[in-house]
mmCIF file of C-alpha atoms in Angstrom:
data_model
loop_
_atom_site.group_PDB
_atom_site.id
_atom_site.type_symbol
_atom_site.label_atom_id
_atom_site.label_comp_id
_atom_site.label_asym_id
_atom_site.label_seq_id
_atom_site.Cartn_x
_atom_site.Cartn_y
_atom_site.Cartn_z
ATOM 1 C CA UNK Q 1 5.474 -15.757 -28.784
ATOM 2 C CA UNK Q 2 2.912 -14.719 -26.178
ATOM 3 C CA UNK Q 3 -0.556 -16.031 -26.941
ATOM 4 C CA UNK Q 4 -2.061 -12.722 -25.792
ATOM 5 C CA UNK Q 5 -0.827 -9.509 -27.391
ATOM 6 C CA UNK Q 6 -1.719 -5.972 -26.352
ATOM 7 C CA UNK Q 7 -1.322 -2.721 -28.213
ATOM 8 C CA UNK Q 8 -0.116 -0.125 -27.812
ATOM 9 C CA UNK Q 9 2.513 -0.803 -25.147
ATOM 10 C CA UNK Q 10 2.494 2.835 -24.067
ATOM 11 C CA UNK Q 11 -0.115 5.514 -24.610
ATOM 12 C CA UNK Q 12 -0.150 9.184 -23.689
ATOM 13 C CA UNK Q 13 -3.388 11.132 -24.017
ATOM 14 C CA UNK Q 14 -4.722 14.579 -23.231
ATOM 15 C CA UNK Q 15 -7.485 14.823 -20.674
ATOM 16 C CA UNK Q 16 -10.873 14.343 -22.320
ATOM 17 C CA UNK Q 17 -9.635 12.172 -25.186
ATOM 18 C CA UNK Q 18 -11.291 8.894 -26.182
ATOM 19 C CA UNK Q 19 -8.872 6.016 -25.608
ATOM 20 C CA UNK Q 20 -8.756 2.541 -27.095
ATOM 21 C CA UNK Q 21 -6.542 -0.314 -25.932
ATOM 22 C CA UNK Q 22 -6.478 -3.514 -27.953
ATOM 23 C CA UNK Q 23 -5.983 -7.145 -27.029
ATOM 24 C CA UNK Q 24 -5.661 -10.006 -29.492
ATOM 25 C CA UNK Q 25 -5.185 -13.685 -28.840
ATOM 26 C CA UNK Q 26 -4.106 -16.545 -31.039
ATOM 27 C CA UNK Q 27 -6.098 -19.448 -29.592
ATOM 28 C CA UNK Q 28 -9.680 -20.155 -28.644
ATOM 29 C CA UNK Q 29 -10.792 -18.714 -25.337
ATOM 30 C CA UNK Q 30 -13.766 -19.071 -23.015
ATOM 31 C CA UNK Q 31 -13.462 -15.653 -21.337
ATOM 32 C CA UNK Q 32 -11.288 -12.573 -21.169
ATOM 33 C CA UNK Q 33 -10.542 -10.237 -18.272
ATOM 34 C CA UNK Q 34 -9.573 -6.579 -18.323
ATOM 35 C CA UNK Q 35 -7.577 -5.460 -15.288
ATOM 36 C CA UNK Q 36 -6.207 -2.133 -14.080
ATOM 37 C CA UNK Q 37 -2.902 -1.932 -12.206
ATOM 38 C CA UNK Q 38 -2.288 1.217 -10.188
ATOM 39 C CA UNK Q 39 1.174 2.775 -9.766
ATOM 40 C CA UNK Q 40 1.486 1.182 -6.323
ATOM 41 C CA UNK Q 41 1.056 -2.266 -7.855
ATOM 42 C CA UNK Q 42 -2.442 -3.240 -6.746
ATOM 43 C CA UNK Q 43 -4.685 -4.728 -9.443
ATOM 44 C CA UNK Q 44 -8.409 -4.178 -9.823
ATOM 45 C CA UNK Q 45 -10.693 -6.254 -12.011
ATOM 46 C CA UNK Q 46 -12.596 -4.114 -14.538
ATOM 47 C CA UNK Q 47 -14.506 -6.604 -16.681
ATOM 48 C CA UNK Q 48 -14.891 -10.256 -17.511
ATOM 49 C CA UNK Q 49 -16.267 -10.901 -21.009
ATOM 50 C CA UNK Q 50 -17.198 -13.972 -22.971
ATOM 51 C CA UNK Q 51 -19.172 -12.181 -25.681
ATOM 52 C CA UNK Q 52 -20.498 -8.798 -26.759
ATOM 53 C CA UNK Q 53 -19.984 -5.629 -24.786
ATOM 54 C CA UNK Q 54 -19.968 -4.403 -21.196
ATOM 55 C CA UNK Q 55 -20.056 -0.856 -19.842
ATOM 56 C CA UNK Q 56 -19.231 0.546 -16.442
ATOM 57 C CA UNK Q 57 -19.164 4.294 -16.079
ATOM 58 C CA UNK Q 58 -16.703 5.705 -18.643
ATOM 59 C CA UNK Q 59 -15.258 2.278 -19.413
ATOM 60 C CA UNK Q 60 -16.495 0.055 -22.224
ATOM 61 C CA UNK Q 61 -15.146 -3.391 -23.110
ATOM 62 C CA UNK Q 62 -15.964 -5.313 -26.256
ATOM 63 C CA UNK Q 63 -15.016 -8.716 -27.516
ATOM 64 C CA UNK Q 64 -15.309 -10.454 -30.881
ATOM 65 C CA UNK Q 65 -14.711 -14.135 -30.248
ATOM 66 C CA UNK Q 66 -14.509 -15.066 -33.950
ATOM 67 C CA UNK Q 67 -11.932 -12.373 -34.720
ATOM 68 C CA UNK Q 68 -10.011 -13.185 -31.506
ATOM 69 C CA UNK Q 69 -9.958 -9.542 -30.454
ATOM 70 C CA UNK Q 70 -11.062 -7.414 -27.531
ATOM 71 C CA UNK Q 71 -10.926 -3.678 -26.910
ATOM 72 C CA UNK Q 72 -11.101 -1.494 -23.834
ATOM 73 C CA UNK Q 73 -12.363 2.041 -24.394
ATOM 74 C CA UNK Q 74 -12.203 4.962 -21.997
ATOM 75 C CA UNK Q 75 -14.417 7.937 -22.754
ATOM 76 C CA UNK Q 76 -13.623 11.451 -21.489
ATOM 77 C CA UNK Q 77 -10.271 10.333 -20.102
ATOM 78 C CA UNK Q 78 -8.992 11.841 -16.869
ATOM 79 C CA UNK Q 79 -5.548 11.886 -15.206
ATOM 80 C CA UNK Q 80 -6.829 9.429 -12.581
ATOM 81 C CA UNK Q 81 -7.213 6.868 -15.392
ATOM 82 C CA UNK Q 82 -3.413 6.745 -15.634
ATOM 83 C CA UNK Q 83 -2.484 3.119 -14.932
ATOM 84 C CA UNK Q 84 -1.399 -0.080 -16.631
ATOM 85 C CA UNK Q 85 -4.262 -1.925 -18.306
ATOM 86 C CA UNK Q 86 -3.891 -5.673 -18.663
ATOM 87 C CA UNK Q 87 -5.944 -8.195 -20.589
ATOM 88 C CA UNK Q 88 -5.940 -11.840 -19.531
ATOM 89 C CA UNK Q 89 -7.461 -14.758 -21.398
ATOM 90 C CA UNK Q 90 -8.951 -17.986 -20.128
ATOM 91 C CA UNK Q 91 -7.855 -20.345 -22.861
ATOM 92 C CA UNK Q 92 -10.409 -23.085 -22.261
ATOM 93 C CA UNK Q 93 -12.313 -24.727 -19.473
ATOM 94 C CA UNK Q 94 -10.668 -24.222 -16.157
ATOM 95 C CA UNK Q 95 -7.096 -23.545 -17.246
ATOM 96 C CA UNK Q 96 -5.238 -20.643 -15.651
ATOM 97 C CA UNK Q 97 -5.124 -17.185 -17.194
ATOM 98 C CA UNK Q 98 -2.666 -16.065 -19.868
ATOM 99 C CA UNK Q 99 -1.747 -12.417 -19.449
ATOM 100 C CA UNK Q 100 -0.820 -9.736 -21.909
ATOM 101 C CA UNK Q 101 2.163 -7.540 -21.032
ATOM 102 C CA UNK Q 102 -0.036 -4.544 -20.348
ATOM 103 C CA UNK Q 103 -0.573 -1.063 -21.798
ATOM 104 C CA UNK Q 104 0.791 1.845 -19.796
ATOM 105 C CA UNK Q 105 -1.613 4.804 -20.072
ATOM 106 C CA UNK Q 106 -0.740 8.331 -19.039
ATOM 107 C CA UNK Q 107 -3.450 10.978 -19.205
ATOM 108 C CA UNK Q 108 -2.163 14.534 -19.036
ATOM 109 C CA UNK Q 109 -4.276 17.409 -17.726
ATOM 110 C CA UNK T 1 -15.288 -5.650 3.753
ATOM 111 C CA UNK T 2 -14.270 -8.764 1.873
ATOM 112 C CA UNK T 3 -10.944 -8.933 0.128
ATOM 113 C CA UNK T 4 -7.447 -10.335 -0.078
ATOM 114 C CA UNK T 5 -4.664 -9.374 2.284
ATOM 115 C CA UNK T 6 -1.036 -9.920 1.414
ATOM 116 C CA UNK T 7 1.855 -9.428 3.789
ATOM 117 C CA UNK T 8 4.439 -8.177 4.070
ATOM 118 C CA UNK T 9 4.275 -5.382 1.500
ATOM 119 C CA UNK T 10 8.071 -5.116 1.332
ATOM 120 C CA UNK T 11 10.546 -7.823 2.223
ATOM 121 C CA UNK T 12 14.328 -8.006 2.091
ATOM 122 C CA UNK T 13 16.137 -11.288 2.132
ATOM 123 C CA UNK T 14 19.723 -12.382 2.153
ATOM 124 C CA UNK T 15 20.808 -14.950 -0.388
ATOM 125 C CA UNK T 16 20.284 -18.486 0.858
ATOM 126 C CA UNK T 17 17.299 -17.663 3.071
ATOM 127 C CA UNK T 18 13.773 -18.960 2.619
ATOM 128 C CA UNK T 19 10.943 -16.452 2.994
ATOM 129 C CA UNK T 20 7.191 -16.936 3.219
ATOM 130 C CA UNK T 21 4.645 -14.517 1.776
ATOM 131 C CA UNK T 22 1.213 -14.540 3.330
ATOM 132 C CA UNK T 23 -2.089 -14.422 1.418
ATOM 133 C CA UNK T 24 -5.442 -14.465 3.220
ATOM 134 C CA UNK T 25 -8.928 -14.013 1.730
ATOM 135 C CA UNK T 26 -12.325 -13.706 3.372
ATOM 136 C CA UNK T 27 -14.340 -13.964 0.158
ATOM 137 C CA UNK T 28 -15.101 -17.675 0.548
ATOM 138 C CA UNK T 29 -13.394 -18.287 -2.796
ATOM 139 C CA UNK T 30 -12.307 -21.778 -3.751
ATOM 140 C CA UNK T 31 -9.574 -20.793 -6.223
ATOM 141 C CA UNK T 32 -6.393 -18.953 -5.261
ATOM 142 C CA UNK T 33 -3.343 -18.041 -7.336
ATOM 143 C CA UNK T 34 0.200 -16.756 -6.955
ATOM 144 C CA UNK T 35 1.753 -14.657 -9.725
ATOM 145 C CA UNK T 36 5.144 -13.118 -10.231
ATOM 146 C CA UNK T 37 5.594 -9.801 -12.062
ATOM 147 C CA UNK T 38 8.898 -8.587 -13.467
ATOM 148 C CA UNK T 39 9.434 -5.230 -15.217
ATOM 149 C CA UNK T 40 8.211 -5.275 -18.826
ATOM 150 C CA UNK T 41 6.667 -8.715 -18.527
ATOM 151 C CA UNK T 42 3.164 -10.001 -18.057
ATOM 152 C CA UNK T 43 2.128 -11.766 -14.882
ATOM 153 C CA UNK T 44 3.397 -15.318 -14.710
ATOM 154 C CA UNK T 45 1.687 -18.073 -12.734
ATOM 155 C CA UNK T 46 3.685 -19.736 -9.974
ATOM 156 C CA UNK T 47 1.092 -21.995 -8.309
ATOM 157 C CA UNK T 48 -2.664 -22.229 -8.101
ATOM 158 C CA UNK T 49 -5.151 -24.062 -5.930
ATOM 159 C CA UNK T 50 -8.769 -24.817 -6.739
ATOM 160 C CA UNK T 51 -9.646 -26.551 -3.494
ATOM 161 C CA UNK T 52 -8.289 -27.054 -0.001
ATOM 162 C CA UNK T 53 -5.383 -29.516 0.279
ATOM 163 C CA UNK T 54 -4.789 -29.468 -3.480
ATOM 164 C CA UNK T 55 -2.600 -27.252 -5.657
ATOM 165 C CA UNK T 56 -0.938 -27.329 -9.070
ATOM 166 C CA UNK T 57 2.285 -25.939 -10.466
ATOM 167 C CA UNK T 58 2.110 -23.027 -12.825
ATOM 168 C CA UNK T 59 4.601 -21.969 -15.477
ATOM 169 C CA UNK T 60 7.423 -20.976 -13.107
ATOM 170 C CA UNK T 61 7.045 -23.150 -9.993
ATOM 171 C CA UNK T 62 10.724 -24.074 -9.614
ATOM 172 C CA UNK T 63 12.166 -22.670 -6.380
ATOM 173 C CA UNK T 64 8.759 -22.009 -4.844
ATOM 174 C CA UNK T 65 6.421 -24.002 -2.590
ATOM 175 C CA UNK T 66 2.844 -23.500 -1.364
ATOM 176 C CA UNK T 67 0.298 -25.021 0.976
ATOM 177 C CA UNK T 68 -3.501 -24.849 1.153
ATOM 178 C CA UNK T 69 -4.456 -26.188 4.542
ATOM 179 C CA UNK T 70 -7.339 -23.728 4.956
ATOM 180 C CA UNK T 71 -9.712 -22.300 2.360
ATOM 181 C CA UNK T 72 -8.839 -18.727 3.249
ATOM 182 C CA UNK T 73 -5.049 -19.061 3.274
ATOM 183 C CA UNK T 74 -2.510 -19.757 0.504
ATOM 184 C CA UNK T 75 1.041 -18.907 1.651
ATOM 185 C CA UNK T 76 3.951 -18.902 -0.796
ATOM 186 C CA UNK T 77 7.481 -19.827 0.253
ATOM 187 C CA UNK T 78 10.345 -18.548 -1.858
ATOM 188 C CA UNK T 79 13.149 -21.011 -1.264
ATOM 189 C CA UNK T 80 16.889 -20.580 -1.622
ATOM 190 C CA UNK T 81 16.617 -22.693 -4.795
ATOM 191 C CA UNK T 82 14.919 -19.817 -6.624
ATOM 192 C CA UNK T 83 17.728 -18.311 -8.706
ATOM 193 C CA UNK T 84 16.330 -14.835 -9.179
ATOM 194 C CA UNK T 85 13.698 -14.152 -6.526
ATOM 195 C CA UNK T 86 13.704 -10.351 -6.615
ATOM 196 C CA UNK T 87 10.262 -9.509 -8.000
ATOM 197 C CA UNK T 88 6.760 -8.300 -7.244
ATOM 198 C CA UNK T 89 4.446 -11.096 -6.090
ATOM 199 C CA UNK T 90 0.672 -10.961 -6.406
ATOM 200 C CA UNK T 91 -1.924 -13.246 -4.871
ATOM 201 C CA UNK T 92 -5.390 -13.524 -6.394
ATOM 202 C CA UNK T 93 -8.605 -15.437 -5.909
ATOM 203 C CA UNK T 94 -11.781 -16.271 -7.797
ATOM 204 C CA UNK T 95 -15.002 -17.978 -6.809
ATOM 205 C CA UNK T 96 -14.127 -21.130 -8.763
ATOM 206 C CA UNK T 97 -12.143 -21.144 -11.996
ATOM 207 C CA UNK T 98 -10.883 -17.971 -13.719
ATOM 208 C CA UNK T 99 -13.858 -17.936 -16.093
ATOM 209 C CA UNK T 100 -16.467 -17.955 -13.340
ATOM 210 C CA UNK T 101 -16.396 -14.275 -12.473
ATOM 211 C CA UNK T 102 -14.418 -11.408 -11.063
ATOM 212 C CA UNK T 103 -10.822 -11.827 -9.989
ATOM 213 C CA UNK T 104 -9.662 -10.280 -6.741
ATOM 214 C CA UNK T 105 -6.038 -9.335 -6.164
ATOM 215 C CA UNK T 106 -4.024 -8.486 -3.107
ATOM 216 C CA UNK T 107 -1.876 -5.352 -2.997
ATOM 217 C CA UNK T 108 1.273 -7.349 -3.697
ATOM 218 C CA UNK T 109 4.534 -8.114 -1.926
ATOM 219 C CA UNK T 110 7.807 -6.721 -3.220
ATOM 220 C CA UNK T 111 10.730 -9.040 -2.441
ATOM 221 C CA UNK T 112 14.314 -7.852 -2.748
ATOM 222 C CA UNK T 113 17.277 -10.172 -2.334
ATOM 223 C CA UNK T 114 20.344 -8.420 -0.998
#
């Protein structure tokens, strides 16, 4: 069983909708990353969180360390947001990342 | 502009051949990583290096080798011992460990074994 689980696996939304992608983990972590993978394969880092909430443009990421859960929200979604969104956890200290399998988002105009 | 450069983007190999994927960064990052991505699966760690002349095996190191002779370079060799090498390979870097800040990824190298 993967230590990092994402839901949903696939998500289709109409342009303008509010989107939520969830990430849960079964062990203690020191930080969590949200990444965006474009159709061509390149990956861009969106956020790194260890507590609370971060916002960048239409993207908001939250984390609740005690509940072992993080969410990525996209407000006013747009077709250019279509991508695979991946969460990755730093389990402790300096250990390598553990990745979720990703959520494939399609936003339709 | 600072970033990570991977090459080649596409690579075809015959069975039994070794191939080397290049990864270069000009971000002055200490930590570098190689991941493999297969359809429907999360990224899996092959090797990582936190300092020059030192590297550690990840979860799926068998059939792969790396070197870290220079801070900016972390090439990955896919050897003939790798049973199923067809995959998408991603190189990444971070300032120090993965909890120290933003991760930077290359554009990836897609390897196909004929």
